[in-house]
Structure formats: structure tokens, C-alpha cells
Short mmCIF file of C-alpha atoms in Angstrom, two decimals:
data_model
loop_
_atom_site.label_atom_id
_atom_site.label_comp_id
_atom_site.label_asym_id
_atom_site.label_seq_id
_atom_site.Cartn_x
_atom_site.Cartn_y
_atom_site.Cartn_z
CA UNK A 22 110.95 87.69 99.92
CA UNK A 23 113.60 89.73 101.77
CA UNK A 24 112.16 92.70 104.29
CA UNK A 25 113.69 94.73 101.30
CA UNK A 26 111.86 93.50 98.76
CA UNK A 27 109.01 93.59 100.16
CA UNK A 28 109.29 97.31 101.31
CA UNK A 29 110.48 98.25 97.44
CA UNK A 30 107.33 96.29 96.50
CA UNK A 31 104.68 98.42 98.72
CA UNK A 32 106.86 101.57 97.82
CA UNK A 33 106.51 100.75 94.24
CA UNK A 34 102.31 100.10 94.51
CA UNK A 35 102.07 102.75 96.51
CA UNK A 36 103.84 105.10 93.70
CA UNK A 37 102.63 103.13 91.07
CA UNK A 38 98.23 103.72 92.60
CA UNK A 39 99.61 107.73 93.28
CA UNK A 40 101.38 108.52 89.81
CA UNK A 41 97.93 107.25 87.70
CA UNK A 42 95.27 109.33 89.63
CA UNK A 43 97.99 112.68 88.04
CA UNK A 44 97.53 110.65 84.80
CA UNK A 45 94.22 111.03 84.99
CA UNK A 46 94.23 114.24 85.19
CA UNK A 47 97.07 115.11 83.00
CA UNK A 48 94.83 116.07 79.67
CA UNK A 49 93.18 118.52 81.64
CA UNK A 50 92.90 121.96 80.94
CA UNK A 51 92.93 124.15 84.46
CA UNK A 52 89.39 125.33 84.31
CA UNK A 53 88.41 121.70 84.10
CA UNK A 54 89.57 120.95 87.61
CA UNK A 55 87.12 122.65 89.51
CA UNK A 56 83.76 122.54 88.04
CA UNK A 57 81.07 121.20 89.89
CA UNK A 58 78.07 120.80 87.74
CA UNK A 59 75.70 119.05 89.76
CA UNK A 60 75.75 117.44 93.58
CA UNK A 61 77.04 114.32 92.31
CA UNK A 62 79.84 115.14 90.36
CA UNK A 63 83.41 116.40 92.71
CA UNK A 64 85.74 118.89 90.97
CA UNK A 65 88.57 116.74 89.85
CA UNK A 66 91.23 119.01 92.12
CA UNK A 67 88.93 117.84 95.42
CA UNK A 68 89.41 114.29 94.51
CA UNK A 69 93.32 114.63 93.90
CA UNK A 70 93.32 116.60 97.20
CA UNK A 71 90.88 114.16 99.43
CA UNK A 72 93.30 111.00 98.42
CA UNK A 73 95.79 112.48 99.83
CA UNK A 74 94.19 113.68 102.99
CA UNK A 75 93.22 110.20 103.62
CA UNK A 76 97.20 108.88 103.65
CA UNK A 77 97.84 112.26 105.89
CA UNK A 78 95.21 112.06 108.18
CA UNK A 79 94.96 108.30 108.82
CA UNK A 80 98.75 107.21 108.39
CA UNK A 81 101.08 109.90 109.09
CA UNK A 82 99.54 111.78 111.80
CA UNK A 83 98.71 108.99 113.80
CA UNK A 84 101.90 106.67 112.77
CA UNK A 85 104.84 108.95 111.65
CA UNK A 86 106.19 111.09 114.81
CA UNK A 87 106.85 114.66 114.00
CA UNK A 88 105.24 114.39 110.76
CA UNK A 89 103.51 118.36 110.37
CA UNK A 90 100.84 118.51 108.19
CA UNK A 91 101.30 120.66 105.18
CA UNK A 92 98.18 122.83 106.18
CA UNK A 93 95.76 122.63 108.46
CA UNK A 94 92.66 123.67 107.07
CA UNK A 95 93.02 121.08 104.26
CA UNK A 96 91.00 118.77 107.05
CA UNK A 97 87.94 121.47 106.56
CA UNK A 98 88.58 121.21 102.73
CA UNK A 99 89.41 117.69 101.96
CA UNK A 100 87.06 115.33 104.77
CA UNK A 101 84.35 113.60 102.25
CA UNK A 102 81.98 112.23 104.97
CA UNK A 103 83.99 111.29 108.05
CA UNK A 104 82.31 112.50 110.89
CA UNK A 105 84.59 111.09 113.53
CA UNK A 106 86.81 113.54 112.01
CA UNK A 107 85.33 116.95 112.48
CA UNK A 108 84.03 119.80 110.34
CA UNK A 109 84.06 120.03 106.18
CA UNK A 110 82.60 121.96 103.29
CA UNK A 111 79.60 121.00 102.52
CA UNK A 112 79.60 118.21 99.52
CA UNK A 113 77.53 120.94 96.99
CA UNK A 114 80.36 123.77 97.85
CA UNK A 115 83.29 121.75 96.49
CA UNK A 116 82.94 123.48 93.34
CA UNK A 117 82.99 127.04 94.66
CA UNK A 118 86.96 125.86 96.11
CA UNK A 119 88.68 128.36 93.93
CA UNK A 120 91.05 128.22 96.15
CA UNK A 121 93.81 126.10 97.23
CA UNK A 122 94.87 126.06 93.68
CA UNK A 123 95.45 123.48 91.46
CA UNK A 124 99.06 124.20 91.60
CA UNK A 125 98.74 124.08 95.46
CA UNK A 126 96.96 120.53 95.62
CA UNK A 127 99.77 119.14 93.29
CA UNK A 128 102.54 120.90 96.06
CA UNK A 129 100.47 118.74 98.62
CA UNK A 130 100.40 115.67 96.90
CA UNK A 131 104.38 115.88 96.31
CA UNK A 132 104.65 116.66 100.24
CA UNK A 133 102.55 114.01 101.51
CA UNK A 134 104.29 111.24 98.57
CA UNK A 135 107.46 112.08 99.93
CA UNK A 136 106.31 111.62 103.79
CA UNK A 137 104.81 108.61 102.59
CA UNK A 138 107.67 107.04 101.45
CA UNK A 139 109.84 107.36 104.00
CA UNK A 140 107.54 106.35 106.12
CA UNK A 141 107.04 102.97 104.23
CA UNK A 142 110.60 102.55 104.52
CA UNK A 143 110.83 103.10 108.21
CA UNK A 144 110.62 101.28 111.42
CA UNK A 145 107.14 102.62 112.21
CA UNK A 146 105.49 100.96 109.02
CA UNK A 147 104.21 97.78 110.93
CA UNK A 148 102.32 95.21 110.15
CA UNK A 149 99.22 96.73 112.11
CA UNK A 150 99.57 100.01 109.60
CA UNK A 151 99.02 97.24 106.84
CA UNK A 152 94.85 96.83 106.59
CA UNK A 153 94.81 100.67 106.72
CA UNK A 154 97.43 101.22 104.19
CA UNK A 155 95.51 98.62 101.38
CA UNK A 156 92.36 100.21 102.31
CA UNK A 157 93.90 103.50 101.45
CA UNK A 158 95.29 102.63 98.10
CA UNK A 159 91.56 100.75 97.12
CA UNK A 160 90.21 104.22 98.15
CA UNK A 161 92.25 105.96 96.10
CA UNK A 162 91.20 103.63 93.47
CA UNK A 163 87.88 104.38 93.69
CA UNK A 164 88.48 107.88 93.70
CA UNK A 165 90.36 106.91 90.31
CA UNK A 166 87.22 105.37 88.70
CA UNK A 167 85.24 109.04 90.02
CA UNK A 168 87.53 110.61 88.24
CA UNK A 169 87.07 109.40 84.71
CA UNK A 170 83.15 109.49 85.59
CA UNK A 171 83.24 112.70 87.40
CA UNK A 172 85.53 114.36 84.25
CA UNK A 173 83.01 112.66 81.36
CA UNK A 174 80.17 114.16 83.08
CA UNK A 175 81.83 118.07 83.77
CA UNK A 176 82.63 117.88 79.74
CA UNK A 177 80.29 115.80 78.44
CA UNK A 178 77.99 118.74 79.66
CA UNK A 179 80.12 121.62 78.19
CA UNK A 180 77.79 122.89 75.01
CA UNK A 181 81.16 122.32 72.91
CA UNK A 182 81.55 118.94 73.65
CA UNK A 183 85.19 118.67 74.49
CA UNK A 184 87.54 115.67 73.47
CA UNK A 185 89.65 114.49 77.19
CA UNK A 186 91.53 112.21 74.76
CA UNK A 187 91.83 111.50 71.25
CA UNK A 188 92.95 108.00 71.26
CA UNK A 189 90.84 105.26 72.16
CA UNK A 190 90.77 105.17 75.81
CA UNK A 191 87.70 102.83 76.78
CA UNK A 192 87.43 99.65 75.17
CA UNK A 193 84.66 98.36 73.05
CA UNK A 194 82.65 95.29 73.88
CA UNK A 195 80.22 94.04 71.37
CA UNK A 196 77.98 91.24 72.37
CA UNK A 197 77.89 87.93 70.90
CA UNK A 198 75.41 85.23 70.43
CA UNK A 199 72.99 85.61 73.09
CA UNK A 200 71.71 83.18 75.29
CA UNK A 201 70.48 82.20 78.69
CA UNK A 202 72.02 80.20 81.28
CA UNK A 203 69.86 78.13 83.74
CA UNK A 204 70.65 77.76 87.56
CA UNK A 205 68.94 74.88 89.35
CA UNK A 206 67.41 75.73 92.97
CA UNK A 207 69.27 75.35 95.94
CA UNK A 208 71.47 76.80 98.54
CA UNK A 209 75.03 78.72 97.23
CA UNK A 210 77.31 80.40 99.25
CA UNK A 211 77.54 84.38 98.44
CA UNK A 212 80.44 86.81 100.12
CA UNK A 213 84.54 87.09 99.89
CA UNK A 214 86.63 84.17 100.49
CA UNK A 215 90.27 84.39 100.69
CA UNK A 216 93.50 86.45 102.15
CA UNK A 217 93.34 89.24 99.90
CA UNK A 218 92.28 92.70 100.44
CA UNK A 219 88.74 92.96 100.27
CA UNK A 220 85.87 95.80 101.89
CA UNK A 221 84.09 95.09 105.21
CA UNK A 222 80.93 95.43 103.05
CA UNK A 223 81.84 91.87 101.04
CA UNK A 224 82.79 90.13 104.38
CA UNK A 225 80.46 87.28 106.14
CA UNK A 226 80.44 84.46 103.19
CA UNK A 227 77.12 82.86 103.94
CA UNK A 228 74.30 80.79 102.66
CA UNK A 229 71.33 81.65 100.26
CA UNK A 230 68.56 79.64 98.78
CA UNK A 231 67.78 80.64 95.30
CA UNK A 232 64.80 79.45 93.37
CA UNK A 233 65.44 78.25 89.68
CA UNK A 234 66.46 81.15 87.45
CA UNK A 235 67.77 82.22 84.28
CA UNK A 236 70.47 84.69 83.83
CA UNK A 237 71.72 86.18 80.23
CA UNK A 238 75.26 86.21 79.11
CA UNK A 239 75.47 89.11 77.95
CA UNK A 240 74.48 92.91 78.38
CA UNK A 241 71.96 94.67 76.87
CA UNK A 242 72.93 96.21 73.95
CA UNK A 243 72.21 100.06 72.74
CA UNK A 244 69.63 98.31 69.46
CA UNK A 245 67.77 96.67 72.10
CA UNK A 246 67.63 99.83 74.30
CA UNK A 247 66.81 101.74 71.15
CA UNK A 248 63.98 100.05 70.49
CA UNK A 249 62.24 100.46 73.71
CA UNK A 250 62.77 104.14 73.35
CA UNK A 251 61.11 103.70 69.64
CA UNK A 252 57.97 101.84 71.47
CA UNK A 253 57.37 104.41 73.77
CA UNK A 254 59.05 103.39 77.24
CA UNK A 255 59.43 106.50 78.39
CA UNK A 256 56.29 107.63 77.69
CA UNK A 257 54.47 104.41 79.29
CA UNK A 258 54.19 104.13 83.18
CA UNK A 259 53.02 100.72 83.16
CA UNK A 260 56.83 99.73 83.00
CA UNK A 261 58.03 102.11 85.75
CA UNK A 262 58.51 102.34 89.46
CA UNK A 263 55.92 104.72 90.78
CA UNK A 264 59.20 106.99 92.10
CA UNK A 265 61.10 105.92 88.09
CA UNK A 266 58.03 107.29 86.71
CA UNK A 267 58.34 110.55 89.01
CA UNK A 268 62.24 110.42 87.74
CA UNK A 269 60.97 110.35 84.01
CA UNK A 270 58.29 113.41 84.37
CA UNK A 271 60.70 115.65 87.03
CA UNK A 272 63.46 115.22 84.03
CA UNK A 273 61.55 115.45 80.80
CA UNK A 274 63.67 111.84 80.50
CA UNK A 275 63.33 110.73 76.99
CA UNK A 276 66.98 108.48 76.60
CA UNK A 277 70.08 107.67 78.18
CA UNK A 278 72.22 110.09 79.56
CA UNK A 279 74.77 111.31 77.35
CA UNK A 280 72.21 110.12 74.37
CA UNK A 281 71.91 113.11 70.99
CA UNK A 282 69.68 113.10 68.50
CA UNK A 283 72.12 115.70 65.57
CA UNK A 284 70.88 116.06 62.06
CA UNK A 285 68.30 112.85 62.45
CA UNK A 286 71.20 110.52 63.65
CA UNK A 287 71.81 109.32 67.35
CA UNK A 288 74.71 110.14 69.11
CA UNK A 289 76.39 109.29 72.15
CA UNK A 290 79.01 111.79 73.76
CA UNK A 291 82.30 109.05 74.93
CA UNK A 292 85.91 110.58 76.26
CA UNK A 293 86.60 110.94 72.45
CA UNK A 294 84.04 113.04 71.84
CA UNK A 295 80.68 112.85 70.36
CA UNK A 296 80.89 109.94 67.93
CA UNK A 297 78.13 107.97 66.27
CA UNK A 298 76.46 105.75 68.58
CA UNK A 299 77.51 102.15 67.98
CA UNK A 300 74.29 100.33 68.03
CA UNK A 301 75.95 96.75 69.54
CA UNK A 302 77.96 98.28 72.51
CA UNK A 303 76.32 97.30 75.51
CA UNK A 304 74.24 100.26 76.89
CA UNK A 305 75.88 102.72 79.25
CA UNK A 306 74.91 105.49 81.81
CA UNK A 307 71.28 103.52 82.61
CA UNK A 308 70.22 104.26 85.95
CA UNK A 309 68.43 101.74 88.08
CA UNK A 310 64.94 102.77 87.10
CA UNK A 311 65.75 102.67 83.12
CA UNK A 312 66.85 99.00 83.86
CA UNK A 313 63.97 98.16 85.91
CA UNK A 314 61.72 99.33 83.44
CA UNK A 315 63.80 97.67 80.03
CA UNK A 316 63.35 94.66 81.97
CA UNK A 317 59.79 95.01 82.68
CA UNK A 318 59.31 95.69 79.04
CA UNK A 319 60.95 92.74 78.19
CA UNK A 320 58.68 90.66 80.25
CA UNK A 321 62.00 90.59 82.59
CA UNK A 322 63.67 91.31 85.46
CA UNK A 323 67.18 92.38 86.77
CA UNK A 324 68.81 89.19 89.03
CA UNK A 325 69.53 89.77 92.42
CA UNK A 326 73.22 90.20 93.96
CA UNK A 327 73.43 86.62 95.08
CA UNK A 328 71.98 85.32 91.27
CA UNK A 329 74.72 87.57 89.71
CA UNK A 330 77.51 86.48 92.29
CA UNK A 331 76.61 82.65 91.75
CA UNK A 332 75.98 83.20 87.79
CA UNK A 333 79.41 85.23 87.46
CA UNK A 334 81.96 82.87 86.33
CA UNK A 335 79.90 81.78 83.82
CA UNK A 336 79.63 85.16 81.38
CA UNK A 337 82.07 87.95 81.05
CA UNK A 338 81.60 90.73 83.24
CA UNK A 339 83.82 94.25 84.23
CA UNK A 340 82.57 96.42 81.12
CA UNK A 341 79.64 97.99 83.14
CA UNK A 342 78.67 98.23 86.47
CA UNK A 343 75.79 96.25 86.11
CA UNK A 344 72.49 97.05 88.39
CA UNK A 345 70.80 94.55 90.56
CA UNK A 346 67.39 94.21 92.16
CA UNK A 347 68.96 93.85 95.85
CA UNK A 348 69.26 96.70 98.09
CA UNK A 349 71.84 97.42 99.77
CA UNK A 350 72.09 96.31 103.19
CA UNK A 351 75.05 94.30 105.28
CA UNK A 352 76.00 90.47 105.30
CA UNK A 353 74.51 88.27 108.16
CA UNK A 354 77.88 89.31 111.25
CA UNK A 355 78.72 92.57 109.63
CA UNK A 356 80.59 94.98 111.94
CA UNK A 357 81.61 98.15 111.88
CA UNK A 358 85.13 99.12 112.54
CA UNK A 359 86.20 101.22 115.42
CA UNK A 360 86.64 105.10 114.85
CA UNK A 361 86.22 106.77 111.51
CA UNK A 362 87.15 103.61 109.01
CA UNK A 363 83.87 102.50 110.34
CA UNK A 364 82.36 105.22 108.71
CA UNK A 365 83.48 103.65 105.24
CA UNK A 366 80.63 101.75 104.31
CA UNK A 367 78.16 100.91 106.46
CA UNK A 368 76.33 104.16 107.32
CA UNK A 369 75.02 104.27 103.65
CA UNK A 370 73.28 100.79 103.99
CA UNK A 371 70.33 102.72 102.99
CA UNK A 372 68.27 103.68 100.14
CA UNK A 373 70.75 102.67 97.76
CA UNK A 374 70.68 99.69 95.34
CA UNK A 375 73.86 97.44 94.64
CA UNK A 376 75.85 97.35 91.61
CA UNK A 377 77.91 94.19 90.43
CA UNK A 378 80.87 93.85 88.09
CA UNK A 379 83.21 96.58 87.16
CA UNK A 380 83.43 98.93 84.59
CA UNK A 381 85.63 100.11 81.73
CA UNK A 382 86.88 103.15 84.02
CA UNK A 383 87.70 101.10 87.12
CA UNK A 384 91.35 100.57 87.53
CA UNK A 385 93.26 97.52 86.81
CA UNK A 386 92.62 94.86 89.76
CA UNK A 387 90.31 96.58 91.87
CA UNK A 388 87.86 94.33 90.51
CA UNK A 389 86.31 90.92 91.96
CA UNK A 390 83.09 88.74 91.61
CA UNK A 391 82.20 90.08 95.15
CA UNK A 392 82.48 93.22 94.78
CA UNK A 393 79.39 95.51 96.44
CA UNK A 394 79.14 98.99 94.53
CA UNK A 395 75.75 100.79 95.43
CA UNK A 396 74.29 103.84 94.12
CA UNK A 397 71.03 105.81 94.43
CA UNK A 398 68.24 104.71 92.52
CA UNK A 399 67.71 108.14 89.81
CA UNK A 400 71.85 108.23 89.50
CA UNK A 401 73.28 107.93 85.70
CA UNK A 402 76.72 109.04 85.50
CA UNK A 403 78.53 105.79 86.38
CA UNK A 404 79.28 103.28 83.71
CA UNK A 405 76.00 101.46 84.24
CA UNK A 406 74.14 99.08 82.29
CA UNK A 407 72.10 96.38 82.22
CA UNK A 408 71.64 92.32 82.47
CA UNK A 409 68.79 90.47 82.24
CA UNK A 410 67.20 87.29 84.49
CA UNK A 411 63.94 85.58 84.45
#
């Protein structure tokens, strides 16, 4: 490839990753960008407007002479987390941002696009620029994936029980014959291999002994979750985590998130409304303590990270994030990086259990087998579900 393809390539991702976080947001009525129902859940405008402080504050400041920010208190507005970084609104005020405006957010998204290109196409877009620039596109991507959670959950909780889209916008997976596959003891190697982009968190490929286990090939399925609501699972501790069994009683939890029972029938509120719930999609919106306790039930247990990462390429996976029974904590060598980008994962190597797969709202290739998405323990609102192991 010529230096000029290969800028019109990054140009082209980079417009390409940009253009489908608007898309996103494009069936959205205005009054749908900036509710905040619960701690958990960012006001879609914040997430268009973080993204793009990310690209302004750790490309073109530092890397694109003369570049002027388009306003300086969007670092007060728009910093998620980064403390190396200075000040920002507390994470449960986001929704109380009436203003900038939605109008305002989109004017800084075109400013920053525009800087970004021509910065791309200049002299100071070096190779060392590179790690930070892929880093900030798989961020954005993430923030992509929040979005289609974070925009299910804001009307999904709206007593109305709004339709985002009315064609089909998440696929359907039904599960086929079911079955488990066996994995003989000894020592596999777990982590990311290769040149591609990947997160610090999936670095240090190393060794693990795993006993014999069995792993199922496919996910559990909303019959089978149905009928350990009908036997009384939530009502049961015996099956519960001492804390899952707090979760259940502090909640009044009695089924899945997002879970109806209208006119005797169950139904399940999806992008496209509230629609019928289709008894052999695999279950969604499970947190880690409904799997733990399905599986107990079941006279099972959810596999670890390594069992899943060993097991993957032999069942299909990327429809759910799927939960496993490994906390999260770093690979044998993990380091931080210098400044703020350290911030990105490590610091929440704590209390939080990881997640393996994909899901139907995560963007197309920002998935791999290696992949380490974590989430607290009572959390719903992902695209979770569930896969057994014995």
C-alpha cells in the first residue's frame, strides 16, 4: 500500500466508526437524549459528547499544533473517569446536563471530525499517534454497544413502551440440539496472540491447568429460564449467593429484566417494542447472580474465563455477553500504561466479574475469543446471558 492509501484507509475507518455512533442515535426523539434513569445508564448526548472528547483531548491537543478546543469546559462535562485529567460531573449528574444541547454536541462532533481529519492527513499523524488512535476508535466502539444498551434501558422503562425501530434490528438466535463438549485436563494457553489491536487487559498469553470439564454448546434458552422461575428460584435461597439473595429481596426480583407478565402472557420489551416473548431465544439481560443461581439449580455451574476461552472455537458465541465464574483481575506481567490511558482498565480490577463473547449490540469486529468485558455482580442491562459447565 501507498502512504496514500493507507491514509484514505484510516480516514475512511475513522469516518466510517464516527458516522454509526450518529446512526445510532438517529431514531431518537430529543427528549430521549438526556435521560438518565438510573446510575448505570449515560444520557445518550454524554456518550456522543465523551467520544469525542477522547479524540480532542488525547490526539489533537497533544499532537495537532494550534489546534483550539471548541470549549473548554467540555473537559468538566465530558471526562468519564480519567483522573490524570482533572475535574468532571459527577457520573449520577449526567442526566441533569440540560445543557450543552443536543444541537451543540452534534456542532462539536462536526468540529472535532473535521480537525481530525486533517490531522490524519498531515505530517504530525505518526506512527507513535497509531496505538492511541486504534484505542480511540475501540473506545468509541464500546461507547457504541452503551448506546444501544443505555437507549433500550431509558425506553424500555418509559410506561408507554416506545418502539427505537420498527424493523428488525437484533438478530434472533434459536438454539439447536444441545449437547456437551468434554475437555480433557491439562495445561492451555489463555490471553491475545497476534499483531492486531487488542486491550492491555487481554495481554500476557500464559499457561493454565484446567481439570476435566464439560462445557455446553449452546445458551440457555428463555423455556429453560422459564421454568426455574415456575419452580420457585426466586423464591428459594438455597440457589443464591448470600449477597444474590440480598439482590433478590432489596428488588422484589421475580424475572429477568425487561420480563411482563400482560393479560396472562409473558412478554419481553426488545428495540421493537414489547413483543411476545420467544420461548427458544437464548435468555437476555441475566445478571451474574440469576446465572449463578440457574446453574446451581441445574446441578451446574458457569465455566471459568480460561474454560470459555479454550472451549470457544468449538460453539458459536457473540449473541450474548456471556457471564463467567472468574473475577476480574490482570494477566500474570500486566502493566499499566503511563499517564491517563493507564487509567483504562486496570483500576477497576475489582469487584467485578468477567464477561466473554459479544453481543448482538456490539459493533461489527470489535469482537474476539479474548475479549475481557467485566461488570458488577447485581448489573442487568447488558445483553447478558448464560452458558453452562460441569
Amino acid at each position: 500500500m501507498t502512504p496514500n492509501t493507507i491514509t484514505a484507509d484510516l480516514v475512511k475507518k475513522y469516518t466510517d466508526i464516527r458516522k454509526y455512533s450518529e446512526e445510532i442515535c438517529a431514531p431518537l426523539e430529543i427528549e430521549d437524549y438526556v435521560v438518565q434513569p438510573i446510575v448505570d445508564i449515560s444520557p445518550p448526548k454524554w456518550h456522543l459528547g465523551h467520544t469525542t472528547w477522547f479524540f480532542e483531548t488525547f490526539i489533537l491537543q497533544p499532537n495537532f499544533p494550534d489546534y483550539k478546543v471548541f470549549d473548554a469546559q467540555y473537559n468538566f462535562v465530558f471526562n468519564s473517569y480519567y483522573e490524570t485529567i482533572g475535574a468532571r460531573v459527577i457520573r449520577t449528574d449526567r442526566g441533569n446536563l440540560s445543557r450543552p444541547s443536543v444541537s451543540d454536541i452534534y456542532k462539536y462532533r462536526k468540529y472535532v471530525d473535521e480537525h481530525m481529519e486533517a490531522f490524519l492527513q498531515s505530517a504530525f499523524m505518526t506512527e507513535d499517534v497509531e496505538p492511541l488512535l486504534e484505542l480511540g476508535l475501540n473506545h468509541e466502539q464500546q461507547h457504541q454497544e452503551l448506546l444501544i444498551t443505555d437507549i433500550k434501558y431509558i425506553l424500555g422503562h418509559n410506561p408507554l413502551f416506545p418502539v427505537y425501530k420498527k424493523e428488525k434490528i437484533i438478530k434472533e438466535e434459536h438454539a439447536e440440539h444441545v449437547e456437551m463438549l468434554s475437555f480433557p485436563e491439562g495445561i492451555y494457553e489463555i490471553g491475545f496472540n497476534g499483531e492486531s489491536f487488542c486491550f492491555d487487559n487481554e495481554l500476557g498469553r500464559h499457561k493454565v491447568f484446567l481439570n476435566e470439564f464439560e462445557i455446553s454448546n449452546q445458551l440457555v434458552t428463555n423455556r429453560e429460564y422459564l421454568q426455574f422461575i415456575e419452580a420457585g428460584g426466586y423464591s428459594d435461597f438455597k440457589h443464591w449467593h448470600a449477597e444474590g439473595w440480598d439482590w433478590v429481596k432489596q428488588n422484589h426480583a421475580k424475572y429477568p429484566l425487561y420480563w411482563h407478565v400482560v393479560d396472562d402472557k409473558w412478554m419481553f420489551y426488545t428495540l421493537n417494542g414489547l413483543q411476545e416473548l420467544d420461548l427458544d431465544e437464548a435468555v437476555c439481560h441475566i445478571n451474574f447472580f440469576e446465572a449463578s443461581a440457574f446453574a446451581s439449580w441445574k446441578g451446574m455451574r458457569l465455566p471459568t474465563e480460561a474454560e470459555w476461552e479454550v472451549a470457544s472455537c468449538h460453539f458459536n458465541w457473540g449473541s450474548r455477553w456471556e457471564w463467567t465464574n472468574s473475577a476480574y483481575l490482570p494477566y500474570p506481567d500486566f502493566k499499566k500504561e503511563a499517564g491517563a490511558v493507564g487509567e483504562y482498565n486496570g483500576k477497576f480490577m475489582v469487584n467485578q466479574m468477567v464477561l466473554r463473547g459479544a453481543s448482538e449490540a456490539t459493533p461489527l469486529g470489535h469482537s474476539r475469543n479474548t475479549y475481557r468485558n467485566f461488570f458488577q455482580t447485581g448489573l442487568q442491562w447488558q445483553f447478558t446471558g448464560i452458558r453452562l459447565a460441569q
